[in-house]
Short mmCIF file of C-alpha atoms in Angstrom, two decimals:
data_model
loop_
_atom_site.label_atom_id
_atom_site.label_comp_id
_atom_site.label_asym_id
_atom_site.label_seq_id
_atom_site.Cartn_x
_atom_site.Cartn_y
_atom_site.Cartn_z
CA MET A 3 -0.03 -0.12 0.03
CA THR A 4 1.44 3.37 -0.97
CA SER A 5 -0.09 6.77 -0.04
CA THR A 6 0.81 10.69 -0.28
CA ALA A 7 -0.11 13.22 2.29
CA GLY A 8 -3.13 15.74 2.04
CA HIS A 9 -6.34 16.98 3.23
CA THR A 10 -8.63 14.62 1.38
CA ARG A 11 -8.14 10.64 0.84
CA VAL A 12 -8.75 8.72 -2.06
CA LEU A 13 -8.30 4.83 -2.20
CA VAL A 14 -7.53 3.09 -5.56
CA VAL A 15 -8.01 -0.53 -5.70
CA ASP A 16 -6.65 -2.49 -8.98
CA ASP A 17 -5.18 -5.87 -9.11
CA ASP A 18 -3.43 -4.86 -12.35
CA VAL A 19 -0.30 -3.40 -10.94
CA ALA A 20 0.84 -1.60 -13.92
CA GLU A 21 -2.73 0.28 -14.42
CA LEU A 22 -2.86 1.03 -10.50
CA THR A 23 0.67 2.78 -10.60
CA ARG A 24 -0.42 4.70 -13.59
CA CYS A 25 -3.42 5.89 -12.03
CA VAL A 26 -1.88 6.85 -8.81
CA ALA A 27 0.93 8.68 -10.69
CA SER A 28 -1.82 10.76 -12.50
CA LEU A 29 -3.67 11.66 -9.44
CA ARG A 30 -0.63 12.88 -7.59
CA GLU A 31 -1.01 16.24 -9.36
CA LEU A 32 -4.31 16.69 -7.20
CA THR A 33 -3.09 19.21 -4.39
CA GLY A 34 -4.04 18.40 -1.00
CA THR A 35 -5.20 14.87 -1.69
CA GLU A 36 -3.64 11.75 -0.25
CA ILE A 37 -3.65 8.75 -2.47
CA VAL A 38 -4.01 5.16 -0.92
CA SER A 39 -3.27 2.14 -3.44
CA GLU A 40 -4.09 -1.29 -2.88
CA LYS A 41 -3.85 -4.30 -5.32
CA LYS A 42 -5.72 -6.81 -3.08
CA SER A 43 -9.15 -6.08 -2.96
CA ARG A 44 -9.54 -8.11 0.40
CA ASP A 45 -7.11 -5.91 2.01
CA ALA A 46 -9.18 -2.75 0.50
CA VAL A 47 -12.35 -4.29 2.38
CA MET A 48 -10.13 -3.91 5.79
CA LEU A 49 -9.03 -0.46 4.93
CA LEU A 50 -12.54 0.64 4.25
CA ALA A 51 -13.69 -0.90 7.51
CA ALA A 52 -10.78 0.81 9.51
CA GLU A 53 -10.27 4.15 7.90
CA SER A 54 -11.98 7.15 6.26
CA PHE A 55 -11.92 8.07 2.55
CA ASP A 56 -13.38 10.72 0.35
CA LEU A 57 -13.48 8.82 -2.69
CA LEU A 58 -13.25 5.01 -3.72
CA ILE A 59 -11.73 4.04 -7.31
CA THR A 60 -11.98 0.40 -7.93
CA ASP A 61 -11.56 -2.04 -10.96
CA LEU A 62 -14.66 -3.76 -11.69
CA ARG A 63 -13.18 -7.31 -12.21
CA MET A 64 -11.00 -8.59 -9.44
CA PRO A 65 -10.42 -12.01 -7.72
CA ALA A 66 -11.87 -12.66 -4.31
CA VAL A 67 -13.96 -9.58 -3.90
CA ASP A 68 -15.11 -7.68 -7.16
CA GLY A 69 -15.71 -3.96 -7.84
CA LEU A 70 -19.50 -4.22 -7.18
CA ASP A 71 -19.08 -6.12 -4.00
CA LEU A 72 -16.44 -3.62 -2.71
CA LEU A 73 -18.94 -0.68 -3.81
CA ARG A 74 -21.51 -2.42 -1.61
CA ILE A 75 -19.19 -2.75 1.46
CA ALA A 76 -18.01 0.66 1.16
CA HIS A 77 -21.63 2.03 1.31
CA SER A 78 -22.39 -0.22 4.18
CA HIS A 79 -19.71 1.72 5.96
CA ASP A 80 -20.35 5.14 4.49
CA PRO A 81 -23.58 5.61 2.29
CA GLU A 82 -22.27 8.93 0.88
CA LEU A 83 -18.80 7.77 -0.06
CA PRO A 84 -18.52 8.24 -3.85
CA VAL A 85 -17.27 5.29 -5.97
CA LEU A 86 -15.60 5.56 -9.31
CA ILE A 87 -15.58 2.20 -11.19
CA LEU A 88 -13.06 1.39 -13.63
CA THR A 89 -13.34 -1.79 -16.14
CA GLY A 90 -11.70 -3.24 -19.20
CA TYR A 91 -14.84 -4.97 -20.30
CA PRO A 92 -17.19 -2.03 -20.90
CA SER A 93 -20.86 -2.54 -21.92
CA VAL A 94 -24.19 -0.76 -21.68
CA ASP A 95 -25.36 -3.28 -19.21
CA THR A 96 -22.43 -3.08 -16.86
CA ALA A 97 -22.49 0.65 -16.73
CA VAL A 98 -26.19 0.69 -15.96
CA GLU A 99 -25.79 -1.94 -13.30
CA THR A 100 -22.85 0.00 -11.49
CA LEU A 101 -24.96 3.25 -11.59
CA LYS A 102 -28.01 1.66 -10.25
CA LEU A 103 -25.98 0.15 -7.38
CA GLY A 104 -24.86 3.78 -6.51
CA ALA A 105 -21.47 4.21 -8.16
CA ALA A 106 -20.66 7.93 -8.78
CA ASP A 107 -19.36 7.41 -12.19
CA TYR A 108 -17.84 4.89 -14.62
CA LEU A 109 -14.56 4.85 -16.68
CA THR A 110 -13.42 2.31 -19.27
CA LYS A 111 -9.65 0.94 -19.26
CA PRO A 112 -7.11 1.89 -20.40
CA VAL A 113 -8.07 4.99 -18.53
CA ASN A 114 -7.21 8.28 -20.18
CA THR A 115 -5.32 10.02 -17.31
CA ASP A 116 -6.50 13.44 -18.23
CA GLU A 117 -9.96 12.38 -17.88
CA LEU A 118 -9.42 10.44 -14.53
CA VAL A 119 -8.05 13.56 -13.02
CA THR A 120 -10.98 15.70 -14.21
CA VAL A 121 -13.51 13.24 -13.02
CA VAL A 122 -11.86 12.62 -9.68
CA GLN A 123 -11.77 16.48 -9.13
CA ARG A 124 -15.30 16.71 -9.69
CA LEU A 125 -16.12 13.95 -7.56
CA LEU A 126 -14.16 15.37 -4.49
CA ASP A 127 -15.37 18.82 -5.21
CA THR A 128 -19.02 17.33 -5.00
CA GLN A 129 -18.07 15.43 -1.76
CA ARG A 130 -16.67 18.52 -0.12
CA LEU A 131 -19.62 20.64 -1.01
CA ARG A 132 -21.87 17.97 0.48
CA GLY A 133 -19.69 18.19 3.64
CA GLU A 134 -19.91 21.91 3.60
CA HIS A 135 -23.49 21.95 3.37
CA ARG A 136 -23.90 19.63 6.28
CA PHE A 137 -21.66 21.98 8.30
CA LEU A 138 -23.55 24.91 7.33
CA GLN A 139 -26.97 23.41 8.26
CA ARG A 140 -25.32 22.69 11.79
CA HIS A 141 -23.69 26.03 12.40
CA MET A 142 -25.15 28.62 10.33
CA ASP A 143 -28.87 28.28 10.75
CA ARG A 144 -29.44 31.60 12.83
CA GLU A 145 -30.14 35.25 12.55
CA TYR A 146 -27.39 37.87 13.28
CA ALA A 147 -28.39 40.74 15.75
CA PHE A 148 -28.03 43.45 13.21
CA ASP A 149 -26.21 44.13 9.83
CA GLU A 150 -24.36 47.53 10.16
CA ILE A 151 -22.18 49.21 12.87
CA VAL A 152 -23.83 52.63 13.87
CA GLY A 153 -22.48 55.23 15.84
CA THR A 154 -21.21 58.96 15.93
CA SER A 155 -19.90 59.00 19.46
CA HIS A 156 -16.29 59.51 20.23
CA ALA A 157 -16.04 55.83 21.71
CA MET A 158 -17.34 54.47 18.36
CA GLN A 159 -15.06 56.52 16.15
CA GLN A 160 -12.20 55.19 18.06
CA VAL A 161 -13.50 51.46 17.36
CA PHE A 162 -13.87 52.41 13.69
CA ASP A 163 -10.28 53.49 13.69
CA THR A 164 -9.10 50.38 15.30
CA ILE A 165 -11.15 48.22 12.74
CA ARG A 166 -9.59 49.94 9.86
CA LYS A 167 -5.91 49.27 11.23
CA LEU A 168 -6.60 45.64 12.06
CA SER A 169 -8.36 45.09 8.77
CA GLU A 170 -5.08 45.77 7.01
CA SER A 171 -3.00 43.19 8.94
CA ASP A 172 -3.04 39.37 9.63
CA LEU A 173 -3.02 39.85 13.45
CA ASP A 174 -5.22 37.58 15.64
CA VAL A 175 -7.70 39.75 17.57
CA LEU A 176 -9.50 39.73 20.80
CA ILE A 177 -12.65 41.69 20.90
CA VAL A 178 -13.99 42.47 24.62
CA GLY A 179 -17.43 43.87 25.24
CA GLU A 180 -20.65 43.04 27.06
CA THR A 181 -23.35 41.05 25.81
CA GLY A 182 -25.14 42.65 22.98
CA THR A 183 -22.43 45.22 22.30
CA GLY A 184 -21.81 43.79 18.66
CA LYS A 185 -18.58 41.72 18.97
CA GLU A 186 -19.71 39.45 16.08
CA LEU A 187 -20.50 42.56 13.93
CA VAL A 188 -17.03 43.94 14.55
CA ALA A 189 -15.58 40.64 13.73
CA ARG A 190 -17.33 40.46 10.31
CA SER A 191 -16.37 43.91 9.46
CA ILE A 192 -12.62 43.18 10.13
CA HIS A 193 -12.99 40.02 7.98
CA ARG A 194 -14.99 41.88 5.34
CA ASN A 195 -12.17 44.44 4.87
CA SER A 196 -9.25 42.10 5.11
CA LYS A 197 -7.28 39.94 2.63
CA GLN A 198 -9.39 37.01 3.97
CA ARG A 199 -12.51 38.72 2.62
CA THR A 200 -12.86 36.12 -0.26
CA GLY A 201 -12.83 33.16 2.22
CA ARG A 202 -15.56 32.18 4.61
CA PHE A 203 -16.35 33.95 7.93
CA VAL A 204 -17.26 31.11 10.27
CA PRO A 205 -18.81 32.33 13.61
CA VAL A 206 -18.81 29.97 16.55
CA ASP A 207 -20.87 30.34 19.81
CA CYS A 208 -18.27 28.55 22.17
CA ALA A 209 -20.78 28.29 24.98
CA ALA A 210 -23.53 26.71 22.74
CA ILE A 211 -21.42 23.53 21.66
CA PRO A 212 -21.80 20.48 24.13
CA GLU A 213 -18.68 19.77 26.07
CA ASN A 214 -18.56 16.04 24.74
CA LEU A 215 -18.55 17.52 21.06
CA LEU A 216 -16.27 20.43 21.32
CA GLU A 217 -13.03 18.75 20.12
CA SER A 218 -14.84 17.05 17.23
CA GLU A 219 -16.62 20.13 16.32
CA PHE A 220 -13.48 22.24 16.16
CA PHE A 221 -11.14 19.63 14.50
CA GLY A 222 -13.34 17.32 12.78
CA HIS A 223 -13.27 13.51 13.43
CA GLU A 224 -12.50 10.27 11.23
CA ARG A 225 -15.09 7.92 11.01
CA GLY A 226 -15.30 5.38 13.82
CA ALA A 227 -13.41 7.92 15.99
CA PHE A 228 -16.29 7.45 18.40
CA SER A 229 -19.83 5.90 18.95
CA GLY A 230 -22.05 7.62 16.09
CA ALA A 231 -19.21 8.73 13.99
CA ASN A 232 -20.50 6.85 10.84
CA ALA A 233 -18.54 9.18 8.23
CA ARG A 234 -15.41 11.42 8.21
CA SER A 235 -16.58 15.08 9.15
CA ILE A 236 -14.67 18.43 8.65
CA GLY A 237 -14.32 20.77 11.60
CA LEU A 238 -14.67 24.40 12.05
CA MET A 239 -10.91 25.18 11.61
CA GLU A 240 -10.93 23.20 8.36
CA PHE A 241 -13.92 24.69 7.27
CA ALA A 242 -12.52 28.17 7.76
CA ASP A 243 -9.39 27.53 5.87
CA GLY A 244 -8.61 30.64 3.89
CA GLY A 245 -10.95 32.61 5.75
CA THR A 246 -11.72 33.89 9.37
CA LEU A 247 -12.77 31.93 12.37
CA PHE A 248 -14.78 33.91 15.06
CA LEU A 249 -14.67 32.39 18.49
CA ASP A 250 -17.43 34.06 20.53
CA GLU A 251 -16.99 33.54 24.45
CA ILE A 252 -13.77 31.87 24.04
CA HIS A 253 -13.46 31.54 27.83
CA ALA A 254 -16.49 28.81 27.56
CA LEU A 255 -14.14 26.30 26.07
CA SER A 256 -12.86 23.64 28.44
CA THR A 257 -9.01 24.06 29.70
CA PRO A 258 -7.98 20.91 27.81
CA LEU A 259 -9.48 22.18 24.57
CA GLN A 260 -8.00 25.68 25.11
CA ALA A 261 -4.77 23.86 25.23
CA LYS A 262 -5.45 22.13 21.84
CA LEU A 263 -6.55 25.22 20.41
CA LEU A 264 -3.45 26.90 21.31
CA ARG A 265 -1.25 24.47 19.71
CA ALA A 266 -3.57 24.74 16.69
CA LEU A 267 -3.20 28.59 16.47
CA GLN A 268 0.44 28.45 17.05
CA GLU A 269 1.16 25.74 14.52
CA ARG A 270 -1.81 26.50 12.13
CA SER A 271 -2.18 22.64 12.00
CA PHE A 272 -4.27 20.06 13.84
CA ARG A 273 -5.44 16.46 13.79
CA ARG A 274 -8.93 15.20 13.23
CA VAL A 275 -10.20 13.15 16.17
CA GLY A 276 -9.19 9.62 15.37
CA SER A 277 -6.59 10.47 13.01
CA THR A 278 -2.51 10.93 13.38
CA ARG A 279 -2.36 13.05 10.39
CA GLU A 280 -1.59 16.72 10.53
CA ILE A 281 -3.74 19.20 8.58
CA SER A 282 -2.35 22.55 7.85
CA VAL A 283 -4.77 25.70 7.47
CA ASP A 284 -4.54 29.26 6.69
CA VAL A 285 -7.07 30.89 8.95
CA ARG A 286 -7.27 34.17 11.00
CA VAL A 287 -8.77 33.79 14.40
CA ILE A 288 -10.92 36.40 16.02
CA ALA A 289 -12.02 35.78 19.50
CA ALA A 290 -14.36 37.52 21.90
CA ALA A 291 -15.01 37.73 25.58
CA ASN A 292 -18.07 39.35 27.17
CA CYS A 293 -16.21 40.39 30.41
CA ASP A 294 -12.81 41.72 31.75
CA PRO A 295 -10.09 39.28 30.49
CA ALA A 296 -8.21 39.95 33.78
CA GLU A 297 -11.19 38.31 35.71
CA LEU A 298 -11.30 35.61 33.27
CA LEU A 299 -7.49 35.03 34.02
CA SER A 300 -7.78 35.25 37.54
CA SER A 301 -10.73 32.76 37.92
CA GLY A 302 -8.84 30.36 35.47
CA GLN A 303 -11.55 30.45 32.89
CA LEU A 304 -9.05 31.41 30.28
CA ARG A 305 -5.59 30.23 30.05
CA GLU A 306 -2.88 32.72 30.18
CA ASP A 307 -0.88 31.55 27.27
CA LEU A 308 -4.08 31.35 25.15
CA TYR A 309 -4.92 35.00 26.17
CA TYR A 310 -1.25 36.17 25.04
CA ARG A 311 -1.87 34.32 21.80
CA ILE A 312 -5.05 35.99 20.71
CA ASN A 313 -4.65 39.19 22.47
CA VAL A 314 -2.50 40.44 19.59
CA GLY A 315 -4.88 42.96 18.06
CA ARG A 316 -7.65 44.33 20.42
CA VAL A 317 -11.02 45.98 20.33
CA GLU A 318 -12.79 47.49 23.16
CA LEU A 319 -16.39 47.85 22.74
CA PRO A 320 -18.30 50.33 24.99
CA PRO A 321 -21.71 49.37 26.45
CA LEU A 322 -24.65 51.19 25.01
CA ARG A 323 -25.14 53.13 28.24
CA GLU A 324 -21.65 55.04 27.79
CA ARG A 325 -22.71 56.06 24.03
CA ALA A 326 -26.07 57.43 24.99
CA LYS A 327 -25.51 59.83 22.00
CA ASP A 328 -25.87 57.04 19.62
CA ILE A 329 -29.11 55.71 20.92
CA PRO A 330 -31.49 57.90 18.89
CA LEU A 331 -29.49 57.01 15.78
CA LEU A 332 -29.55 53.50 16.45
CA ALA A 333 -33.41 53.58 17.28
CA ASP A 334 -33.92 55.41 13.74
CA TYR A 335 -31.65 52.88 12.00
CA PHE A 336 -33.57 49.83 13.26
CA VAL A 337 -36.97 51.42 12.57
CA LYS A 338 -35.84 51.63 8.87
CA HIS A 339 -34.05 48.52 8.62
CA LEU A 340 -36.76 46.50 10.44
CA GLY A 341 -39.50 48.61 8.77
CA ARG A 342 -38.62 47.61 5.43
CA LYS A 343 -39.47 43.82 6.16
CA THR A 344 -43.02 45.04 7.37
CA ALA A 345 -43.70 47.98 5.02
CA ARG A 346 -43.12 50.27 8.10
CA HIS A 347 -39.96 52.09 6.87
CA SER A 348 -41.63 55.40 7.29
CA ALA A 349 -42.36 55.01 11.05
CA GLU A 350 -40.38 57.15 13.45
CA PHE A 351 -40.21 57.73 17.29
CA SER A 352 -41.54 60.91 18.94
CA ALA A 353 -39.45 63.25 20.83
CA ASP A 354 -40.81 61.92 24.08
CA ALA A 355 -40.16 58.37 23.00
CA LEU A 356 -36.64 59.04 22.20
CA GLU A 357 -36.14 60.90 25.60
CA ILE A 358 -37.27 57.66 27.31
CA LEU A 359 -35.07 55.31 25.16
CA THR A 360 -32.13 57.64 25.77
CA ALA A 361 -32.63 57.51 29.63
CA TYR A 362 -32.79 53.90 29.95
CA GLN A 363 -29.57 52.17 30.64
CA TRP A 364 -29.80 49.21 28.24
CA PRO A 365 -28.16 46.27 30.30
CA GLY A 366 -28.75 44.20 27.07
CA ASN A 367 -26.87 46.84 24.99
CA VAL A 368 -27.65 47.23 21.27
CA ARG A 369 -29.20 43.90 20.91
CA GLU A 370 -31.78 44.78 23.56
CA LEU A 371 -32.62 48.13 21.72
CA GLN A 372 -33.05 46.24 18.51
CA ASN A 373 -35.54 43.87 20.16
CA THR A 374 -37.21 46.64 21.75
CA VAL A 375 -37.66 48.40 18.40
CA LYS A 376 -38.81 45.07 16.70
CA ARG A 377 -41.31 44.37 19.34
CA THR A 378 -42.66 48.08 19.37
CA LEU A 379 -43.26 47.89 15.74
CA ALA A 380 -45.01 44.75 16.03
CA MET A 381 -47.54 46.07 18.82
CA THR A 382 -48.61 49.27 17.09
CA GLU A 383 -49.68 50.35 13.50
CA LEU A 384 -48.93 54.20 14.18
CA GLU A 385 -46.45 55.99 11.96
CA ILE A 386 -45.44 58.03 14.99
CA ILE A 387 -44.23 55.98 17.85
CA THR A 388 -44.77 57.94 21.20
CA ALA A 389 -43.80 56.88 24.77
CA ASP A 390 -47.14 55.30 25.21
CA GLN A 391 -46.26 52.70 22.64
CA LEU A 392 -42.99 51.68 24.61
CA PRO A 393 -42.71 48.62 26.72
CA GLU A 394 -43.65 49.41 30.18
CA GLU A 395 -40.63 48.14 31.70
CA ILE A 396 -38.56 50.49 29.57
CA VAL A 397 -40.44 53.44 30.56
CA SER A 398 -40.50 52.57 34.32
CA ALA A 399 -36.78 52.06 34.29
CA SER A 400 -36.24 55.29 32.49
CA VAL A 401 -38.13 57.27 34.86
CA ALA A 402 -36.02 55.80 37.81
CA GLY A 403 -32.78 56.66 35.83
CA GLY A 404 -34.07 60.18 34.98
CA SER A 405 -34.78 60.86 38.63
CA SER A 406 -31.38 59.66 39.93
CA ARG A 407 -29.81 61.84 37.38
CA GLY A 408 -32.02 64.85 38.73
CA ASP A 409 -33.64 65.36 35.35
CA ALA A 410 -36.55 67.38 37.09
CA PHE A 411 -38.64 67.93 33.68
CA PHE A 412 -38.29 64.29 32.58
CA THR A 413 -39.32 63.10 36.00
CA LEU A 414 -42.10 65.37 36.47
CA LYS A 415 -43.40 64.64 33.09
CA ALA A 416 -43.51 60.87 33.82
CA GLU A 417 -44.98 61.26 37.32
CA ARG A 418 -47.95 63.39 35.87
CA ILE A 419 -48.55 60.74 33.17
CA ALA A 420 -48.42 58.12 35.81
CA ALA A 421 -50.93 60.02 38.12
CA PHE A 422 -53.39 60.70 35.31
CA GLU A 423 -53.03 56.68 34.48
CA LYS A 424 -53.96 55.70 37.87
CA GLU A 425 -56.88 58.29 38.34
CA TYR A 426 -58.29 57.17 34.97
CA ILE A 427 -58.19 53.58 35.61
CA VAL A 428 -59.73 53.89 39.10
CA ASN A 429 -62.76 55.94 37.89
CA LEU A 430 -63.13 53.37 35.07
CA LEU A 431 -63.27 50.54 37.43
CA GLN A 432 -65.60 52.16 39.86
CA GLN A 433 -67.98 53.04 36.93
CA HIS A 434 -68.05 49.32 35.67
CA ARG A 435 -68.04 47.78 39.30
CA GLY A 436 -64.74 46.03 38.40
CA ASP A 437 -65.92 44.45 35.22
CA VAL A 438 -62.45 44.54 33.27
CA THR A 439 -64.29 43.45 30.08
CA GLU A 440 -66.83 46.38 29.98
CA ALA A 441 -64.40 48.83 31.32
CA ALA A 442 -61.92 47.83 28.51
CA ARG A 443 -64.90 48.11 25.97
CA HIS A 444 -65.95 51.46 27.46
CA ALA A 445 -62.44 52.96 27.32
CA GLU A 446 -61.87 51.38 23.85
CA LEU A 447 -58.52 49.62 25.11
CA PRO A 448 -57.50 46.12 24.40
CA ARG A 449 -58.32 44.13 27.49
CA GLY A 450 -54.58 43.02 27.82
CA THR A 451 -53.69 46.57 28.03
CA LEU A 452 -56.12 47.57 30.49
CA TYR A 453 -54.79 44.36 32.72
CA ARG A 454 -51.28 45.74 32.28
CA LEU A 455 -52.33 49.15 33.57
CA ILE A 456 -54.25 47.68 36.45
CA LYS A 457 -51.03 45.70 37.46
CA LYS A 458 -48.66 48.75 36.89
CA HIS A 459 -50.75 50.77 39.47
CA ASP A 460 -51.32 47.81 42.03
CA LEU A 461 -54.92 47.78 41.64
CA SER A 462 -57.30 44.98 42.10
CA PRO A 463 -60.68 44.68 40.15
CA VAL A 464 -62.14 42.52 43.04
CA GLY A 465 -62.17 45.63 45.26
CA PHE A 466 -64.43 47.60 43.00
CA ARG A 467 -67.10 44.96 42.51
CA THR A 468 -68.91 45.69 45.76
CA SER A 469 -68.33 49.80 45.42
CA ASP A 470 -71.52 51.71 45.00
#
């Protein structure tokens, strides 16, 4: 058995040694491909049972185990393994039979080496795309928080300048910022403006991958590497080859995996689980943490050596509460962006609504603001969105925040509105003797809205049912 090293593996089986040698020689021009050759079909059966391949090329007529039997055996181990049949006894019936049994293609001998290379490259490309499609289904089926970075504050102008500088380099990057500040958006911007822009951007939520699958997800695995590994699978680093791998919440990775990741980043190579072969990749790594790295280091959540490896370039994202100047701009952006999907692009916030949004502390940062705008657009059809249409918890927290800052006008205005609401609801419930349905109909309010106002002002409809 002979082989050459590479990313993909092809098994060539033929009892005709001269033909086998010729095929292997012609296939060596395929870059990144390991060619394994075997002249005994019985030995090939053992190889198929023990190892993973991306393509099987087999002669049709061989002693002991012929090509069709080998095809069946290969598919019993890996149903998606493409099989290319070679035969010196061509016929229409033979071609039809091999294709019916699941062969990917069929070539006659003596094989034209140029045609062989072309067919093999096509089959390997198809197999790669199939693997990438499965990968995408596992990892890419989610919406991203928002599409553009928006901000005119001094803090964000500094972020933009840092992004521009890092985009011009090949440095690995650490992005630090609270949850919802837009760390993935920044990572995408760096990728989009870098020389890796033609490669993939592969985002990974390190906290979302089950612990027992982390190593396999990062580095891939060979068939049979563990229970349930029925076929070879590429990993995140291999999928990101030529592009950018974004590791969100990198501190969520286990300490052993952080050590393996460190080695992979230093060497830009790794081994699939269940394999001894090194795979080299050209990938840029951008990592993110949602809290101070010093805390992560002191608590042992982040290895010090890994931290120094990724903290070459760094972006510090300010929380939204520290760039309140950007809140009206972001709110307007989200209304226009989300409104295009619901024909509400002409909607806008009133001055008092923007006042409330700006006073709120936004613990969930930009993501929370986006979700608040989305929720508000869904709950009202008005073109001018006033304070009355904003979520109650946002309004209440904004009033408390305004009071603590001594914003007398804003606080007094909110208190007057609250006093009017309570007085109106009390009179309404008295008039209808605690019947919420009748009260809501009289006030032309949705019953759910009236219940919310009753709860807000700590009232009980039962207490009004016996009043005169």
